[in-house]
Coordinates of C-alpha atoms in Angstrom, one line a residue:
M1 CA 55.8 -83.8 20.9
V2 CA 53.4 -80.8 20.7
Q3 CA 52.2 -79.5 17.4
A4 CA 54.3 -76.3 17.6
Q5 CA 57.5 -78.4 17.8
I6 CA 56.2 -80.5 14.9
S7 CA 55.6 -77.3 12.9
E8 CA 59.1 -76.0 13.5
N9 CA 60.7 -79.3 12.6
T10 CA 58.6 -79.5 9.4
N11 CA 60.0 -76.1 8.4
I12 CA 63.6 -77.1 8.8
P13 CA 65.1 -76.9 5.3
L14 CA 67.0 -79.9 4.0
H15 CA 70.0 -77.7 3.2
S16 CA 70.9 -76.8 6.7
A17 CA 73.9 -74.7 5.9
H18 CA 73.8 -71.0 6.9
G19 CA 73.6 -68.3 4.3
E20 CA 77.4 -68.0 4.3
R21 CA 79.7 -70.9 3.6
K22 CA 82.7 -69.5 5.4
W23 CA 83.5 -66.5 7.5
T24 CA 85.2 -64.7 4.6
D25 CA 81.8 -64.5 2.9
Y26 CA 81.0 -61.6 5.2
F27 CA 83.8 -59.6 3.5
T28 CA 82.7 -60.3 -0.1
F29 CA 79.9 -59.3 -2.5
N30 CA 77.4 -61.9 -1.2
S31 CA 73.8 -61.6 -2.3
D32 CA 72.2 -63.7 0.5
H33 CA 69.9 -61.3 2.4
K34 CA 71.0 -62.7 5.8
V35 CA 74.7 -62.2 5.1
I36 CA 73.9 -58.6 3.9
G37 CA 71.8 -58.0 7.0
I38 CA 74.7 -59.0 9.2
Q39 CA 77.1 -56.9 7.1
Y40 CA 74.9 -53.9 7.6
L41 CA 74.6 -54.5 11.4
V42 CA 78.3 -55.1 12.1
T43 CA 79.4 -52.2 9.8
S44 CA 77.0 -49.8 11.3
F45 CA 78.0 -50.8 14.8
I46 CA 81.6 -50.1 14.0
F47 CA 80.7 -46.6 12.9
Y48 CA 78.6 -46.3 16.1
C49 CA 81.7 -46.8 18.1
I50 CA 83.6 -44.3 16.0
G51 CA 80.8 -41.7 16.3
G52 CA 80.6 -42.4 20.0
V53 CA 84.3 -41.7 20.5
M54 CA 83.8 -38.4 18.8
A55 CA 80.9 -37.6 21.1
D56 CA 83.0 -38.3 24.1
L57 CA 85.8 -36.0 22.8
V58 CA 83.1 -33.3 22.4
R59 CA 81.8 -33.9 25.9
T60 CA 85.4 -33.8 27.3
E61 CA 85.9 -30.4 25.8
L62 CA 82.7 -29.3 27.4
R63 CA 83.7 -30.6 30.8
T64 CA 85.1 -27.1 31.5
P65 CA 83.9 -23.7 30.3
E66 CA 87.3 -22.9 28.7
V67 CA 88.6 -24.2 25.4
D68 CA 91.3 -26.5 26.8
F69 CA 91.1 -29.9 25.2
V70 CA 90.8 -29.4 21.4
T71 CA 90.9 -26.3 19.2
P72 CA 87.6 -24.7 18.2
E73 CA 88.2 -25.9 14.6
V74 CA 88.6 -29.5 15.7
Y75 CA 85.6 -29.2 18.0
N76 CA 83.5 -28.0 15.1
S77 CA 84.7 -30.9 12.9
L78 CA 84.1 -33.5 15.7
F79 CA 80.4 -32.6 16.3
T80 CA 79.8 -32.4 12.5
L81 CA 81.3 -35.8 11.9
H82 CA 79.6 -37.3 15.1
A83 CA 76.2 -36.3 13.9
T84 CA 76.7 -37.3 10.3
I85 CA 78.1 -40.7 11.3
M86 CA 75.4 -41.4 13.9
I87 CA 72.6 -40.6 11.5
F88 CA 73.8 -41.8 8.1
L89 CA 76.2 -44.6 9.1
W90 CA 74.7 -46.0 12.3
I91 CA 70.9 -45.7 12.8
V92 CA 69.7 -45.7 9.2
P93 CA 72.0 -48.6 8.1
A94 CA 71.1 -50.6 11.3
G95 CA 67.4 -50.3 10.4
A96 CA 68.3 -51.5 6.9
G97 CA 70.3 -54.4 8.4
F98 CA 67.3 -55.7 10.4
A99 CA 65.0 -55.3 7.4
N100 CA 67.4 -57.2 5.2
Y101 CA 67.7 -60.0 7.6
L102 CA 64.1 -60.3 8.7
I103 CA 61.7 -59.3 5.9
P104 CA 62.2 -62.3 3.6
L105 CA 62.0 -64.6 6.6
M106 CA 58.9 -62.9 8.0
I107 CA 57.0 -63.1 4.8
G108 CA 58.1 -66.6 3.8
A109 CA 60.3 -65.6 0.9
Q110 CA 63.7 -67.1 -0.1
D111 CA 65.5 -63.8 -0.5
M112 CA 65.0 -60.1 -1.4
A113 CA 63.4 -59.2 -4.7
F114 CA 66.7 -57.9 -6.1
P115 CA 69.5 -59.7 -4.3
K116 CA 72.4 -58.2 -6.3
L117 CA 71.0 -54.7 -6.0
N118 CA 70.8 -55.4 -2.3
A119 CA 74.5 -56.2 -2.1
V120 CA 75.3 -53.1 -4.2
A121 CA 73.3 -50.9 -1.7
F122 CA 75.4 -52.3 1.2
W123 CA 78.8 -52.0 -0.5
M124 CA 78.2 -48.3 -1.0
I125 CA 78.3 -47.7 2.7
P126 CA 81.8 -48.7 3.8
P127 CA 83.6 -46.5 1.2
A128 CA 81.3 -43.6 1.9
G129 CA 82.0 -43.9 5.6
L130 CA 85.7 -44.2 5.1
L131 CA 85.7 -41.2 2.8
L132 CA 84.0 -39.2 5.4
I133 CA 86.5 -40.1 8.2
A134 CA 89.4 -39.6 5.8
S135 CA 88.6 -35.9 5.8
L136 CA 90.1 -35.9 9.3
V137 CA 93.4 -37.2 7.8
V138 CA 93.6 -34.6 5.0
G139 CA 93.3 -31.9 7.7
D140 CA 90.2 -30.3 6.2
A141 CA 87.3 -32.1 7.9
P142 CA 83.8 -30.6 7.4
D143 CA 82.9 -28.3 10.2
A144 CA 79.7 -26.6 9.3
G145 CA 77.5 -29.0 11.3
W146 CA 75.4 -31.9 9.9
T147 CA 73.0 -29.4 8.4
S148 CA 75.7 -27.8 6.3
Y149 CA 73.8 -24.5 6.0
P150 CA 75.0 -22.0 3.5
P151 CA 76.6 -19.5 3.5
L152 CA 78.6 -21.0 6.4
S153 CA 79.3 -24.2 4.5
L154 CA 80.5 -22.1 1.6
V155 CA 83.1 -20.2 3.5
T156 CA 84.7 -23.1 5.5
G157 CA 87.1 -25.6 4.2
Q158 CA 86.1 -26.5 0.6
V159 CA 87.8 -30.0 0.5
G160 CA 86.1 -31.2 3.7
E161 CA 82.7 -29.8 2.7
A162 CA 83.0 -31.5 -0.8
I163 CA 83.9 -34.8 0.9
W164 CA 80.9 -34.4 3.2
I165 CA 78.5 -33.8 0.2
M166 CA 79.9 -36.7 -1.8
S167 CA 79.7 -39.1 1.2
V168 CA 76.1 -38.2 2.0
L169 CA 75.1 -38.4 -1.7
V170 CA 76.5 -42.0 -1.8
L171 CA 74.8 -42.9 1.4
G172 CA 71.5 -41.4 0.1
T173 CA 71.7 -43.5 -3.1
S174 CA 72.3 -46.6 -1.0
S175 CA 69.2 -45.7 1.0
I176 CA 67.0 -45.3 -2.1
L177 CA 68.2 -48.6 -3.6
G178 CA 67.4 -50.3 -0.3
A179 CA 63.9 -48.7 -0.2
I180 CA 63.0 -49.9 -3.7
N181 CA 64.1 -53.5 -2.7
F182 CA 62.1 -53.5 0.6
L183 CA 58.9 -52.2 -1.1
T184 CA 59.1 -54.7 -4.0
T185 CA 59.9 -57.6 -1.6
I186 CA 57.0 -56.8 0.8
I187 CA 54.4 -56.2 -1.9
K188 CA 55.3 -59.0 -4.4
M189 CA 57.0 -61.8 -2.5
R190 CA 54.7 -62.7 0.5
T191 CA 54.0 -66.4 0.9
P192 CA 50.7 -67.5 -0.6
G193 CA 47.9 -66.8 1.9
M194 CA 49.7 -63.9 3.6
G195 CA 47.6 -60.8 3.0
F196 CA 48.7 -57.4 4.2
Y197 CA 46.8 -57.9 7.5
Q198 CA 48.7 -61.2 8.1
M199 CA 52.1 -59.4 7.9
P200 CA 54.1 -58.8 11.0
L201 CA 54.0 -55.2 12.0
F202 CA 57.8 -54.8 11.3
C203 CA 56.9 -55.3 7.6
W204 CA 54.3 -52.5 7.9
A205 CA 56.9 -50.3 9.5
M206 CA 59.4 -50.9 6.7
L207 CA 56.7 -50.4 4.1
A208 CA 56.1 -46.9 5.5
T209 CA 59.8 -46.2 6.0
S210 CA 60.7 -47.2 2.5
A211 CA 57.9 -45.0 0.9
L212 CA 59.1 -42.1 3.0
A213 CA 62.7 -42.6 2.0
L214 CA 61.8 -42.8 -1.7
V215 CA 59.9 -39.5 -1.7
S216 CA 62.2 -37.4 0.5
T217 CA 65.8 -38.6 -0.2
P218 CA 65.9 -37.3 -3.8
V219 CA 65.1 -33.8 -2.6
L220 CA 68.1 -33.8 -0.3
A221 CA 70.2 -35.1 -3.1
A222 CA 69.1 -32.3 -5.3
G223 CA 69.9 -29.7 -2.6
L224 CA 73.4 -31.2 -2.1
I225 CA 74.2 -31.2 -5.8
L226 CA 73.2 -27.5 -6.1
L227 CA 75.3 -26.8 -2.9
S228 CA 78.3 -28.6 -4.5
F229 CA 77.9 -26.3 -7.6
D230 CA 78.0 -23.3 -5.3
L231 CA 81.0 -24.7 -3.5
I232 CA 83.0 -25.9 -6.5
A233 CA 81.8 -24.1 -9.6
G234 CA 81.0 -20.8 -8.1
T235 CA 77.3 -20.7 -8.8
T236 CA 75.0 -18.9 -6.5
F237 CA 71.9 -21.0 -5.9
F238 CA 72.2 -20.6 -2.2
N239 CA 75.0 -17.9 -1.9
P240 CA 73.4 -14.6 -0.9
T241 CA 76.4 -12.6 -2.2
G242 CA 75.4 -13.6 -5.7
G243 CA 71.6 -13.3 -5.2
G244 CA 71.1 -16.9 -4.0
D245 CA 68.7 -17.7 -1.2
P246 CA 70.1 -19.9 1.6
V247 CA 66.5 -20.4 3.0
V248 CA 65.7 -22.4 -0.1
Y249 CA 68.5 -24.8 0.9
Q250 CA 66.9 -25.1 4.4
H251 CA 63.6 -26.1 2.8
M252 CA 65.3 -28.7 0.7
F253 CA 67.4 -30.0 3.5
W254 CA 64.6 -30.3 6.1
F255 CA 62.2 -31.8 3.5
Y256 CA 64.4 -34.8 3.8
S257 CA 66.0 -34.4 7.2
H258 CA 62.8 -34.2 9.3
P259 CA 61.3 -37.3 7.6
A260 CA 64.8 -38.8 8.3
V261 CA 63.9 -38.8 11.9
Y262 CA 60.9 -41.1 11.0
I263 CA 63.1 -43.1 8.7
M264 CA 65.3 -43.7 11.7
I265 CA 62.6 -44.4 14.2
L266 CA 59.8 -46.3 12.2
P267 CA 61.8 -49.5 11.8
F268 CA 62.3 -49.7 15.5
F269 CA 58.6 -48.9 16.2
G270 CA 58.3 -52.1 14.1
T271 CA 60.8 -54.2 16.1
I272 CA 59.2 -53.0 19.4
S273 CA 55.8 -54.1 18.0
E274 CA 57.3 -57.6 17.5
I275 CA 59.1 -57.9 20.9
I276 CA 56.4 -56.7 23.3
P277 CA 53.6 -59.2 22.4
I278 CA 56.0 -62.1 22.3
H279 CA 57.5 -61.3 25.8
S280 CA 54.1 -60.3 27.2
R281 CA 52.5 -63.6 25.8
K282 CA 49.5 -61.6 24.6
P283 CA 48.1 -60.6 21.2
I284 CA 49.2 -57.2 20.1
F285 CA 46.6 -54.6 21.0
G286 CA 45.3 -52.7 18.0
Y287 CA 47.1 -54.4 15.1
K288 CA 45.4 -52.3 12.4
A289 CA 45.8 -49.1 14.4
I290 CA 49.5 -49.7 14.7
A291 CA 49.8 -50.6 11.0
Y292 CA 47.9 -47.5 9.8
S293 CA 49.7 -45.3 12.3
S294 CA 53.0 -46.2 10.6
L295 CA 51.5 -45.0 7.2
A296 CA 50.1 -41.9 8.9
I297 CA 53.5 -41.0 10.3
S298 CA 55.0 -41.6 6.9
F299 CA 52.6 -39.2 5.3
L300 CA 52.6 -36.5 8.0
G301 CA 56.4 -36.7 8.2
L302 CA 56.4 -35.1 4.7
I303 CA 54.5 -32.0 5.7
V304 CA 56.2 -30.9 9.0
W305 CA 59.7 -30.0 7.8
A306 CA 59.4 -26.2 8.3
H307 CA 59.0 -26.4 12.0
H308 CA 62.8 -26.4 12.0
M309 CA 62.7 -23.0 10.4
F310 CA 60.5 -21.0 12.7
T311 CA 63.3 -18.5 13.2
S312 CA 64.3 -18.4 9.5
G313 CA 61.9 -15.6 8.6
I314 CA 59.1 -17.7 7.1
P315 CA 55.6 -16.1 7.0
G316 CA 53.5 -16.3 10.1
W317 CA 50.7 -18.3 8.4
L318 CA 53.3 -20.9 7.4
R319 CA 54.5 -21.1 11.0
M320 CA 50.9 -21.8 12.1
F321 CA 50.4 -24.5 9.4
F322 CA 53.6 -26.3 10.4
M323 CA 52.9 -25.9 14.1
I324 CA 49.6 -27.7 13.7
T325 CA 50.8 -30.5 11.4
T326 CA 53.7 -31.1 13.7
M327 CA 51.5 -31.4 16.7
I328 CA 49.1 -33.7 14.8
I329 CA 51.9 -36.2 14.1
A330 CA 51.9 -36.9 17.9
V331 CA 48.5 -38.6 17.4
P332 CA 49.6 -41.7 15.4
T333 CA 52.7 -41.9 17.6
G334 CA 50.6 -41.9 20.7
I335 CA 48.4 -44.7 19.2
K336 CA 51.5 -46.9 19.1
I337 CA 52.5 -46.0 22.6
F338 CA 49.1 -46.8 24.1
S339 CA 48.8 -50.0 22.0
W340 CA 52.1 -51.2 23.4
L341 CA 51.1 -50.4 27.0
A342 CA 47.7 -52.1 26.5
T343 CA 49.5 -55.2 25.2
M344 CA 51.7 -55.3 28.3
W345 CA 48.8 -54.7 30.6
S346 CA 48.0 -57.9 32.5
G347 CA 50.4 -59.8 30.3
K348 CA 52.8 -62.6 31.6
L349 CA 55.8 -60.4 31.1
R350 CA 59.2 -62.0 30.6
L351 CA 61.6 -59.4 32.0
N352 CA 64.5 -60.6 29.9
T353 CA 67.0 -58.3 28.2
P354 CA 65.1 -57.6 24.9
M355 CA 61.9 -56.9 26.9
L356 CA 63.8 -54.5 29.3
F357 CA 65.2 -52.6 26.3
A358 CA 61.8 -52.5 24.7
M359 CA 60.3 -51.1 27.9
G360 CA 63.2 -48.6 28.1
F361 CA 62.5 -47.6 24.5
V362 CA 58.9 -46.8 25.4
G363 CA 59.9 -44.7 28.5
T364 CA 62.7 -42.7 27.0
F365 CA 61.0 -42.2 23.6
V366 CA 58.0 -40.7 25.4
I367 CA 60.2 -38.1 27.0
G368 CA 61.6 -37.2 23.5
G369 CA 58.0 -37.1 22.2
I370 CA 56.7 -34.8 24.8
S371 CA 59.6 -32.3 24.3
G372 CA 58.9 -32.6 20.6
V373 CA 55.3 -31.4 21.1
M374 CA 56.8 -28.5 23.1
L375 CA 59.1 -27.6 20.3
A376 CA 56.2 -27.7 17.8
S377 CA 54.8 -24.7 19.6
V378 CA 56.2 -21.6 17.8
P379 CA 56.7 -19.3 20.9
F380 CA 58.5 -22.1 22.8
D381 CA 60.6 -23.1 19.8
I382 CA 61.7 -19.5 19.3
H383 CA 62.7 -19.3 23.0
V384 CA 64.9 -22.4 23.0
H385 CA 66.0 -22.4 19.3
D386 CA 69.6 -23.6 18.9
T387 CA 70.0 -24.3 22.6
Y388 CA 70.7 -27.5 24.4
F389 CA 67.0 -28.2 24.8
V390 CA 66.9 -29.1 21.2
V391 CA 70.0 -31.4 21.7
A392 CA 68.2 -33.1 24.6
H393 CA 65.0 -33.6 22.5
L394 CA 66.9 -35.0 19.5
H395 CA 68.9 -37.5 21.7
Y396 CA 65.9 -38.7 23.6
V397 CA 64.3 -39.5 20.3
L398 CA 67.3 -40.9 18.5
F399 CA 69.2 -42.5 21.3
G400 CA 66.4 -43.2 23.7
G401 CA 64.3 -44.4 20.8
S402 CA 66.3 -45.7 17.9
V403 CA 69.5 -46.8 19.6
V404 CA 67.7 -48.5 22.5
G405 CA 65.4 -50.1 19.9
I406 CA 68.5 -51.4 18.1
F407 CA 69.8 -53.1 21.2
A408 CA 66.3 -54.5 22.0
A409 CA 66.2 -56.0 18.5
I410 CA 69.7 -57.4 18.6
Y411 CA 69.0 -59.3 21.8
H412 CA 65.6 -60.5 20.6
W413 CA 66.9 -61.9 17.3
F414 CA 70.3 -62.9 18.5
P415 CA 69.3 -66.5 18.9
K416 CA 67.9 -66.6 15.4
I417 CA 70.9 -65.0 13.8
T418 CA 73.6 -66.9 15.7
G419 CA 71.8 -70.1 16.8
R420 CA 73.0 -69.3 20.4
M421 CA 71.6 -67.5 23.4
Y422 CA 73.2 -64.4 24.8
N423 CA 74.3 -64.1 28.4
E424 CA 71.3 -62.7 30.3
F425 CA 73.3 -61.3 33.2
W426 CA 75.6 -59.2 31.0
G427 CA 72.7 -58.2 28.9
K428 CA 71.0 -56.7 32.0
V429 CA 74.2 -55.0 33.0
H430 CA 74.3 -53.5 29.5
F431 CA 70.7 -52.3 29.9
V432 CA 71.2 -50.7 33.3
L433 CA 74.4 -48.9 32.3
T434 CA 72.7 -47.7 29.1
I435 CA 69.6 -46.3 30.7
V436 CA 71.5 -44.6 33.6
G437 CA 74.1 -43.2 31.2
L438 CA 71.5 -42.0 28.7
N439 CA 69.5 -40.1 31.3
M440 CA 72.6 -38.8 33.0
T441 CA 73.9 -37.4 29.7
F442 CA 70.8 -36.0 28.1
L443 CA 68.3 -35.1 30.9
P444 CA 70.4 -32.1 32.2
M445 CA 70.5 -30.7 28.7
H446 CA 66.9 -29.7 29.0
K447 CA 67.8 -27.5 31.9
L448 CA 70.9 -26.1 30.1
G449 CA 68.7 -25.2 27.1
L450 CA 66.1 -23.5 29.3
M451 CA 68.9 -21.6 31.0
G452 CA 70.1 -20.4 27.6
M453 CA 73.2 -22.4 26.7
N454 CA 73.7 -22.5 23.0
R455 CA 74.6 -25.7 21.2
R456 CA 77.6 -26.1 18.9
I457 CA 79.9 -23.9 21.1
A458 CA 83.2 -25.0 22.7
Q459 CA 83.3 -22.2 25.3
Y460 CA 80.4 -21.3 27.6
D461 CA 79.4 -19.3 30.6
P462 CA 80.8 -20.8 33.9
Q463 CA 77.3 -20.9 35.4
F464 CA 76.7 -24.0 33.2
T465 CA 79.7 -25.9 34.4
T466 CA 78.1 -28.3 36.9
L467 CA 75.4 -29.5 34.5
N468 CA 77.9 -29.9 31.7
Q469 CA 80.1 -32.1 33.9
V470 CA 77.2 -34.3 34.8
C471 CA 76.5 -34.7 31.0
T472 CA 80.1 -35.5 30.4
Y473 CA 80.4 -38.2 33.0
G474 CA 77.1 -39.6 31.8
S475 CA 78.6 -39.8 28.3
Y476 CA 81.6 -41.8 29.7
L477 CA 79.1 -44.2 31.3
L478 CA 77.4 -44.7 28.0
A479 CA 80.8 -45.5 26.4
I480 CA 81.5 -48.0 29.2
S481 CA 78.1 -49.6 28.7
T482 CA 79.1 -50.7 25.2
F483 CA 81.8 -53.1 26.5
P484 CA 79.6 -55.7 28.2
F485 CA 77.5 -55.7 25.0
I486 CA 80.5 -56.3 22.7
I487 CA 82.0 -59.0 25.0
N488 CA 78.6 -60.7 25.5
A489 CA 77.9 -60.7 21.7
I490 CA 81.3 -62.1 20.7
W491 CA 81.5 -64.7 23.5
S492 CA 77.9 -65.8 23.2
W493 CA 78.2 -66.1 19.4
L494 CA 81.2 -68.4 19.8
Y495 CA 80.4 -70.3 23.0
G496 CA 76.8 -69.5 24.1
E497 CA 74.2 -72.1 24.9
K498 CA 72.4 -73.5 21.8
A499 CA 69.2 -71.6 21.3
G500 CA 67.0 -74.0 19.4
N501 CA 64.9 -72.8 16.5
N502 CA 62.2 -70.9 18.5
P503 CA 63.4 -70.1 22.0
W504 CA 60.7 -67.4 22.6
Q505 CA 57.8 -69.6 21.4
A506 CA 57.0 -66.9 18.8
L507 CA 54.5 -67.2 16.0
T508 CA 56.0 -65.2 13.1
L509 CA 57.6 -67.1 10.3
E510 CA 61.3 -66.3 11.0
W511 CA 61.1 -68.5 14.0
M512 CA 59.7 -71.4 12.0
T513 CA 63.0 -72.3 10.4
T514 CA 66.4 -73.2 11.6
S515 CA 68.6 -71.0 13.8
P516 CA 70.5 -69.7 12.0
P517 CA 68.3 -70.0 8.9
A518 CA 69.5 -71.9 5.8
I519 CA 70.5 -70.3 2.5
E520 CA 67.0 -70.1 1.0
N521 CA 65.2 -69.9 4.4
F522 CA 62.4 -72.5 3.6
D523 CA 62.3 -75.5 1.4
H524 CA 58.7 -74.9 0.5
P525 CA 56.4 -71.8 0.8
P526 CA 55.2 -71.7 4.4
V527 CA 51.5 -72.1 5.1
L528 CA 49.8 -69.8 7.6
T529 CA 47.5 -71.3 10.2
T530 CA 47.5 -68.5 12.8
G531 CA 48.0 -64.7 12.9
P532 CA 51.4 -63.5 13.8
Y533 CA 50.4 -62.5 17.4
D534 CA 47.7 -65.0 18.3
Y535 CA 49.1 -65.8 21.7
G536 CA 46.5 -67.6 23.7
V537 CA 44.0 -67.6 20.8
A538 CA 42.5 -71.0 19.9
H539 CA 42.3 -71.9 16.2
E540 CA 40.6 -74.7 14.4
S541 CA 42.9 -76.9 12.4
T542 CA 42.6 -76.1 8.6
S543 CA 43.4 -79.7 7.6
S544 CA 42.7 -83.2 8.8
P545 CA 45.5 -84.9 10.9
S546 CA 46.1 -87.4 8.2
E547 CA 46.9 -84.8 5.6
P548 CA 50.6 -84.0 5.2
Q549 CA 51.7 -80.7 6.7
P550 CA 54.0 -79.1 4.0
V551 CA 55.5 -76.2 5.9
L552 CA 53.3 -75.0 8.7
A553 CA 53.7 -71.8 10.6
G554 CA 52.0 -70.9 13.8
V555 CA 50.6 -73.2 16.4
S556 CA 47.8 -75.7 16.5
T557 CA 44.7 -75.7 18.7
S558 CA 46.4 -77.7 21.3
V559 CA 49.3 -75.3 21.7
A560 CA 46.9 -72.3 21.6
E561 CA 44.9 -73.9 24.4
A562 CA 48.1 -74.4 26.4
E563 CA 48.9 -70.7 25.9
T564 CA 45.3 -69.9 27.0
S565 CA 45.7 -71.8 30.2
K566 CA 49.0 -70.1 30.9
T567 CA 47.4 -66.6 30.7
E568 CA 44.4 -67.5 32.9

């Protein structure tokens, strides 16, 4: 038996039960971080399906130039709810789900710093989501777009708009509570001997994400509270008819909502940084550069918000400032991209499903990043403002980045979460359908935007018909791509091949305990003997062979040598 196997076996807790004791625990107020993580992931995926159906209804309306499928009012409500659900109820909670499940395991802790607060944060999400969807039932769904700009939001349906504000406020509160928990856990609960530079890069990404959420989310909350006063109490903070300034709302909204893009993408920068070195069998290239680039993105994300407002009448000097800062943020993002490519370079790539999704993430996110740099330029942004070019850019970042990253992470940690392997064939079918559907849906939107097709319209010039039909059929393919994933996940969870504790031969701590992990993860604080990405790196033993090995993480010299020989 090699040392790595001995290490894994040493880490197996005596209490081998999973975090839940029965399946009904997933429907209760359970404070185990693993149960909460799964609750986040399953709940957010359900909302993803709901939001996806709304997207397909929108695309069905746009299959023809005329308004012939839903009324304009329903169309407006559909794209408003679609965007709100996908952002606040799918991508953000999914990131929190992975963080809940993985962070205590990765740093060798038994749970999050505030377990009950953790459960409270999750249980705010289902009622907020149901409240939002219920607005469809009452016949007064919000229809002012996910930005909810006044004065438009003040003259549309009051009930629906009030529901939208309340729902987003609750979801924002949940996000703040989660951020406090992640920061405290990472800073205070690392296992002895784990400095910041021994942390997995996913923890760095969540450190940056949580700090960003803590600073920016309260500003959105303040803006929404003032907007609700205008809506319900008749004040005029943002209502120009009473002397209010709607541009002030735009500043408050985008101070959160542009950083929200990084709140949605940074966690999956972190998961990709975990997946690529493991499946390339190489140390991560530029560990500190990737870690610091997460912090740089977090800081720069707070000073780029007004590039969404180049057409809002802001002063010219302010346009220049935000154009420059927006372009600068491409630098730390580029550092990550080049580090991932350098890690894969000459590696022994395992082209399995998580690695394929990780590579798909890099490719599609780069397209979104390049169009983002284009939009940072004031003249180009003014030219394509509020066109489908912006829609294409947003979806290449958030679908090509975050959603593809979510699937990469699900496949990668599926064996750890369930104790079973997924079906590789159906995983690859899911990948192919997703990438083809994604590009078929969103790539033509660049052309539509450059041709001048506005977004958020149900009726358009017939010259745009062919490209819109391609986008619509692509969206159907994306919907179909979900089915092999759902079937694969359920079947494999119930009947899949037993995975073992560490099927990827990984070095981070979450793989050094049982699959699925026991209630308190580890019986004793783990002891580090290697870095988290030391694939093929030889290490001297830190203790004599006769000394007991309490809970050992990483690999011994013998295994490292074996890894070295594999890469030569």
